CSV table of C-alpha atoms in Angstrom, one decimal:
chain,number,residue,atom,x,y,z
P,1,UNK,CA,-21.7,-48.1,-36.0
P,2,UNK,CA,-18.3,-47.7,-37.5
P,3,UNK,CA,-16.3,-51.1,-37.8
P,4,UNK,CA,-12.9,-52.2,-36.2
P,5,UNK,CA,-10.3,-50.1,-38.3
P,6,UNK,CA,-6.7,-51.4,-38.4
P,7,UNK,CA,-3.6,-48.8,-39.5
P,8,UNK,CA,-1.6,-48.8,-41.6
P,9,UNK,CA,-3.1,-51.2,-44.1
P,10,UNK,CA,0.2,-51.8,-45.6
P,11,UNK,CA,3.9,-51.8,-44.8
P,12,UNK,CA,7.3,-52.6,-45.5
P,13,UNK,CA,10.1,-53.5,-42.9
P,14,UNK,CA,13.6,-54.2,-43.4
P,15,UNK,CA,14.8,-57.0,-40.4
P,16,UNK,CA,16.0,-55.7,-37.1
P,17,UNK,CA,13.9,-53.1,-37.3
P,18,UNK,CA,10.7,-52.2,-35.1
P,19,UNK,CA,7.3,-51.7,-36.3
P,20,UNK,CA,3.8,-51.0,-34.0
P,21,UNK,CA,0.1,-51.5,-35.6
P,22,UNK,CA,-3.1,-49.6,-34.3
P,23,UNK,CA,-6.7,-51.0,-33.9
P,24,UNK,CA,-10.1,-49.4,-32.9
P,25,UNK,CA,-12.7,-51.4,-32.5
P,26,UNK,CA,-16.0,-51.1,-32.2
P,27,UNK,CA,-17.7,-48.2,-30.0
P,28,UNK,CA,-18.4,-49.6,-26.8
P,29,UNK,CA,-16.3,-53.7,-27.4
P,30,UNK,CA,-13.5,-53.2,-24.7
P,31,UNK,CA,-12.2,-56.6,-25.8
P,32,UNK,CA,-9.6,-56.4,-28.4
P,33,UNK,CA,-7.9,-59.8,-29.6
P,34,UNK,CA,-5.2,-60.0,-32.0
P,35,UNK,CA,-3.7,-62.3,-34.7
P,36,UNK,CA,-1.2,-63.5,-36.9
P,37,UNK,CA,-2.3,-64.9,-40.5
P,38,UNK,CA,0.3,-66.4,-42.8
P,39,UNK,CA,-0.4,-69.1,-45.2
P,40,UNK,CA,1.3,-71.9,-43.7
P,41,UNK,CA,0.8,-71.5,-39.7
P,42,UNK,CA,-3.2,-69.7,-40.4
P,43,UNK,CA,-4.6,-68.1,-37.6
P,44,UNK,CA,-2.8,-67.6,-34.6
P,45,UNK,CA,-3.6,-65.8,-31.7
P,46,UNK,CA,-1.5,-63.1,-30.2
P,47,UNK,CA,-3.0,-61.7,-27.2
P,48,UNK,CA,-5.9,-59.8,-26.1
P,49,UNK,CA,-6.4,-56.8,-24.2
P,50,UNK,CA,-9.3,-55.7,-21.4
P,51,UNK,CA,-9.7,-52.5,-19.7
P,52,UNK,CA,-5.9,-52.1,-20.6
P,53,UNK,CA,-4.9,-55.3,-19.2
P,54,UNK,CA,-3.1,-58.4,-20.9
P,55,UNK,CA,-5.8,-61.0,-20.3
P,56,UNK,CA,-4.6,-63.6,-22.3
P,57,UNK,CA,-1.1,-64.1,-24.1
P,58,UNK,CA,-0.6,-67.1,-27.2
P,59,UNK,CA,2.6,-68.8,-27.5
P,60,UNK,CA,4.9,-65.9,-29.2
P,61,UNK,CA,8.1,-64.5,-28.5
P,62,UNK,CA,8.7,-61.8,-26.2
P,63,UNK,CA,9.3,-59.6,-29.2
P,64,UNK,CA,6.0,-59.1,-29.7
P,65,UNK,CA,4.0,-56.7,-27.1
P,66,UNK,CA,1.2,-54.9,-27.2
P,67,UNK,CA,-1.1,-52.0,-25.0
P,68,UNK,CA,-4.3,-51.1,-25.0
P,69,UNK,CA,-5.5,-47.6,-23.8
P,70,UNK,CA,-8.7,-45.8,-22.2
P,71,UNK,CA,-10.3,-45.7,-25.0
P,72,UNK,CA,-10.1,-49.5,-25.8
P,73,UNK,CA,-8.1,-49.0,-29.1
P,74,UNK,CA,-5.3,-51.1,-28.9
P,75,UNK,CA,-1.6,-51.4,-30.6
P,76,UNK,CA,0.9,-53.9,-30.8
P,77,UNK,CA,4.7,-53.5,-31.7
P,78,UNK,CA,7.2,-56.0,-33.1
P,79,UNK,CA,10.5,-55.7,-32.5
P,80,UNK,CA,13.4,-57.2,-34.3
P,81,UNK,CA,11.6,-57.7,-37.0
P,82,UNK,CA,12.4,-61.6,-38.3
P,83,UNK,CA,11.9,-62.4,-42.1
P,84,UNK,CA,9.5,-65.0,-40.4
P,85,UNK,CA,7.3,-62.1,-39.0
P,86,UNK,CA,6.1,-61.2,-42.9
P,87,UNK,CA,2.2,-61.8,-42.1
P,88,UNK,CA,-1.3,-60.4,-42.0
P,89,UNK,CA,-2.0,-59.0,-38.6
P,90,UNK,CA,-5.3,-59.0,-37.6
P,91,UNK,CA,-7.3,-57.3,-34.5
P,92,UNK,CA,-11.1,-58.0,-33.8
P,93,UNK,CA,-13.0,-56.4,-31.0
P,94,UNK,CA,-15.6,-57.8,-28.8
P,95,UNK,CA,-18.1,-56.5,-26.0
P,96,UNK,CA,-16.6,-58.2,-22.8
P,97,UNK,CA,-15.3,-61.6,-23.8
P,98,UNK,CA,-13.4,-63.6,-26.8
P,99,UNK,CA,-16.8,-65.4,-27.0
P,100,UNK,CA,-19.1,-62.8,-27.9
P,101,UNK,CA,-19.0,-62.4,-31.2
P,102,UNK,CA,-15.8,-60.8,-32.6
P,103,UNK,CA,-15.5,-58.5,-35.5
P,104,UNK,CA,-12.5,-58.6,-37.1
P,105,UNK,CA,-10.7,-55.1,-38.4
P,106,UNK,CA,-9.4,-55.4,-42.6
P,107,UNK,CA,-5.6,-56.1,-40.9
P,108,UNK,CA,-2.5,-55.2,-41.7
P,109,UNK,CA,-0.1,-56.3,-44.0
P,110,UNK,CA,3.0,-56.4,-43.4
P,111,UNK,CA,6.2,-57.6,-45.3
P,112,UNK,CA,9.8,-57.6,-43.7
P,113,UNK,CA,12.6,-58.0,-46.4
D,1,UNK,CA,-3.2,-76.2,-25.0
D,2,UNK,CA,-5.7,-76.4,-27.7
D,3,UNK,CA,-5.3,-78.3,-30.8
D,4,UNK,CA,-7.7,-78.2,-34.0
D,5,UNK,CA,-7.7,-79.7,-36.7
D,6,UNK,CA,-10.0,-79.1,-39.9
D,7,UNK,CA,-10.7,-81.2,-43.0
D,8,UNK,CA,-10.9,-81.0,-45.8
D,9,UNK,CA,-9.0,-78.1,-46.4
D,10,UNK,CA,-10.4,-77.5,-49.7
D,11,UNK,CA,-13.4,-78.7,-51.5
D,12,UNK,CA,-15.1,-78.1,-54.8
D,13,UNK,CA,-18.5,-78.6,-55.0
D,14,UNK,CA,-21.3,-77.8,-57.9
D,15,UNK,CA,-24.0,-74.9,-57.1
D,16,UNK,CA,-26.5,-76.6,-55.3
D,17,UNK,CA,-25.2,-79.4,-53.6
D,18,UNK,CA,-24.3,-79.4,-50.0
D,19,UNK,CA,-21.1,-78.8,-48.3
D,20,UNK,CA,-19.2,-80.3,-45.1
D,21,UNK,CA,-16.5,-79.1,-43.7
D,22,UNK,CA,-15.4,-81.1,-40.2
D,23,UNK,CA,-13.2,-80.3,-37.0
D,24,UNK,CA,-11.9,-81.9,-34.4
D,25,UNK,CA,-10.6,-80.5,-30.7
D,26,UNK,CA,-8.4,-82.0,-28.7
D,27,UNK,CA,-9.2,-80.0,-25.2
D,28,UNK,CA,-12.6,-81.7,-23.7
D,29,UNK,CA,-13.3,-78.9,-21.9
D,30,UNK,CA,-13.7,-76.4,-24.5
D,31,UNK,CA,-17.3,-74.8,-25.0
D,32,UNK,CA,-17.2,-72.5,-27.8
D,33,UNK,CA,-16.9,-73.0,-31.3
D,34,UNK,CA,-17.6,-70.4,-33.5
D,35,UNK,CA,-17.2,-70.9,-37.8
D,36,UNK,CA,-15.7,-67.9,-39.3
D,37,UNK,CA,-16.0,-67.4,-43.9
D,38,UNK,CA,-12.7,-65.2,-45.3
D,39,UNK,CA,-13.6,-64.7,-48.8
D,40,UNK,CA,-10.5,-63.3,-50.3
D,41,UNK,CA,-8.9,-60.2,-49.5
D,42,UNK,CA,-11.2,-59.6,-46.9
D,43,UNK,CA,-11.6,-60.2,-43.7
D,44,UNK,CA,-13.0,-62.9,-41.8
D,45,UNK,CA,-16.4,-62.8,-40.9
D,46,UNK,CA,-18.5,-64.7,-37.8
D,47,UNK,CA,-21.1,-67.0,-39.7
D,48,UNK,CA,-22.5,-69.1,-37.3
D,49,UNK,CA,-21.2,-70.2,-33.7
D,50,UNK,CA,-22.4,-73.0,-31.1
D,51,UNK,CA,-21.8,-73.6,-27.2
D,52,UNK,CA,-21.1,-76.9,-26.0
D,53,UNK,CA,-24.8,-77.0,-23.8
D,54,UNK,CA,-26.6,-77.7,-27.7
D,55,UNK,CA,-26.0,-80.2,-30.2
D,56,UNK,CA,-27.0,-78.0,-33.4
D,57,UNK,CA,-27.3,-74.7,-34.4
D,58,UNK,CA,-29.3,-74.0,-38.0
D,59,UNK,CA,-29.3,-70.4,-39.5
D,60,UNK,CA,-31.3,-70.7,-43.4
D,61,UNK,CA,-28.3,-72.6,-45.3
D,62,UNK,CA,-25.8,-73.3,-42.8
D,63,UNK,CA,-25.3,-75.5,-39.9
D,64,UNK,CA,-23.1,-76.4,-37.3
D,65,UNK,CA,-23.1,-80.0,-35.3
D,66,UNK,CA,-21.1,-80.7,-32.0
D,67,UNK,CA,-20.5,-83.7,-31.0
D,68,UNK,CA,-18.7,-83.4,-27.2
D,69,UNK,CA,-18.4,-87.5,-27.2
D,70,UNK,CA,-16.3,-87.5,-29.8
D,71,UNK,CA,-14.9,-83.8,-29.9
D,72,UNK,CA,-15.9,-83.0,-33.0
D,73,UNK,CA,-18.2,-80.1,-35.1
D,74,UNK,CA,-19.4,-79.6,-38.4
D,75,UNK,CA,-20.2,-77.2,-40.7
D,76,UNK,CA,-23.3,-77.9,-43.3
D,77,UNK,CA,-23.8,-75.8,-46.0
D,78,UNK,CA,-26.9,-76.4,-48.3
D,79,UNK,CA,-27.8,-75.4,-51.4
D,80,UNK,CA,-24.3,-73.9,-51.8
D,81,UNK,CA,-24.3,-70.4,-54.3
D,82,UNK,CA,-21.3,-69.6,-56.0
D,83,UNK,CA,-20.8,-66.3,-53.3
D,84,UNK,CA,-20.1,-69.3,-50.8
D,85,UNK,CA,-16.8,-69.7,-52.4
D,86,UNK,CA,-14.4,-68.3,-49.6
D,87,UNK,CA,-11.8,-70.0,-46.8
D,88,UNK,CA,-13.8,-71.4,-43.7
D,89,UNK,CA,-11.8,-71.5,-40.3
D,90,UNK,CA,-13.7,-73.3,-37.4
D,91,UNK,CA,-12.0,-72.3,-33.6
D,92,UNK,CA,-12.8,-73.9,-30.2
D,93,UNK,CA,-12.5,-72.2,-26.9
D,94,UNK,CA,-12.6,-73.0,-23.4
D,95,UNK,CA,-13.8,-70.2,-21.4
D,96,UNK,CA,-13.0,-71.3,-18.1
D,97,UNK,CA,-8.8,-71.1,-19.6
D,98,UNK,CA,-8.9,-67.6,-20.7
D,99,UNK,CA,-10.0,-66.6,-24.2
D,100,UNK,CA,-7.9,-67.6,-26.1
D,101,UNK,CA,-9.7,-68.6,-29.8
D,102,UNK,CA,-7.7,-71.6,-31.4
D,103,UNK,CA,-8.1,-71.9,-35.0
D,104,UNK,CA,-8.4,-74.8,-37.5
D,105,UNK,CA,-6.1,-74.6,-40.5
D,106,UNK,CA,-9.0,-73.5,-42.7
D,107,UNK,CA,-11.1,-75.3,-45.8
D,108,UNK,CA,-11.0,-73.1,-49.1
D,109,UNK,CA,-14.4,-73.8,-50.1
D,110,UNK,CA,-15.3,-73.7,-54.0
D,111,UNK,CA,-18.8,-73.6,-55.6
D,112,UNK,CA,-18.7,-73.9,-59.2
D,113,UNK,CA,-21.7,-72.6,-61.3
């Protein structure tokens, strides 16, 4: 089975402006979580996403929104892109819930200046 | 919501002695807690997880301990090898408030040969 791919890998921002990230996950995981990693805050969750519902939401501002379509793969878009917002995102997939076991994609890195 | 803290967060250790890395959770009802290994520049990986109905979980070198009294876990690492060396997160969940993974601030981890 292919793993949870996340694109792009990289990318550069300049603030204000808007940027969305793509995951798939894993063939038949309808679960998609993502993440924010930065070295001094270190993994915080997002949101995640089932049968393109919000199911869950973690304490971030409104500026941050994602979707998930039919096909489970997921995005999430930033807008107003903060200095702040300069992070590794990170998606992981799961089968049904957050507590199967989740496979995280190789994230995305991204750098607002 | 969910606090966790992990300690330490780093730790050296020579190739072949034993590592501990501990956590505590704040919400009493959580019931998942899974250990995740980042070696770097990658991404992180599932390692070992335990519900809250068990008191240990043993897979060849590792270990994880709960401790629901005292709202603790622990990860036990034996016989360490040097391709241990990585960032550990432990995460706690409580499935009956959505699934929402909160993660421990992370142990870099260091086995010198």
């Amino acid at each position: 089975k292919a793993g949870v791919t996340q694109t792009p890998r990289y990318l550069i921002k300049t603030r204000g402006q808007q940027v969305t990230l793509s995951c798939s996950p894993i063939s038949g995981h309808r679960s998609v979580s993502w993440y924010q990693q930065t070295p001094g805050q270190g993994l915080q969750f997002l949101f995640e996403y089932f049968s393109e519902t919000q199911r869950n939401k973690g304490n971030f501002p409104g500026r941050f929104s994602g979707r998930q379509f039919s096909n489970s793969r997921s995005e999430m878009n930033v807008s107003t892109l903060e200095l702040g917002d300069s992070a590794l995102y990170l998606c992981a997939s799961s089968l049904e819930q957050t507590w199967d076991e989740q496979y995280f994609g190789p994230g995305t890195r991204l750098t607002v200046t | 919501g969910e606090n966790v803290e992990q300690h330490p967060s780093t730790l050296s250790v020579q190739e072949g002695d034993s590592a501990v890395i501990k956590c505590t959770y704040s919400d009493s009802a959580s019931n998942y807690f899974p250990w995740y290994k980042q070696e770097l520049g990658k991404r992180p990986q599932l390692i070992i997880d335990i519900r809250s109905n068990v008191g240990e979980k043993k897979d060849q070198r590792i270990a994880v301990t709960l401790n629901k009294t005292a709202k603790h876990f622990s990860l036990h690492i034996t016989e360490t090898q040097p391709e241990d060396s990585a960032v550990y997160f432990c995460a706690a969940l409580n499935n009956n408030a959505g699934n929402m993974l909160t993660f421990g601030g992370g142990t870099r981890l260091m086995v010198k040969p």
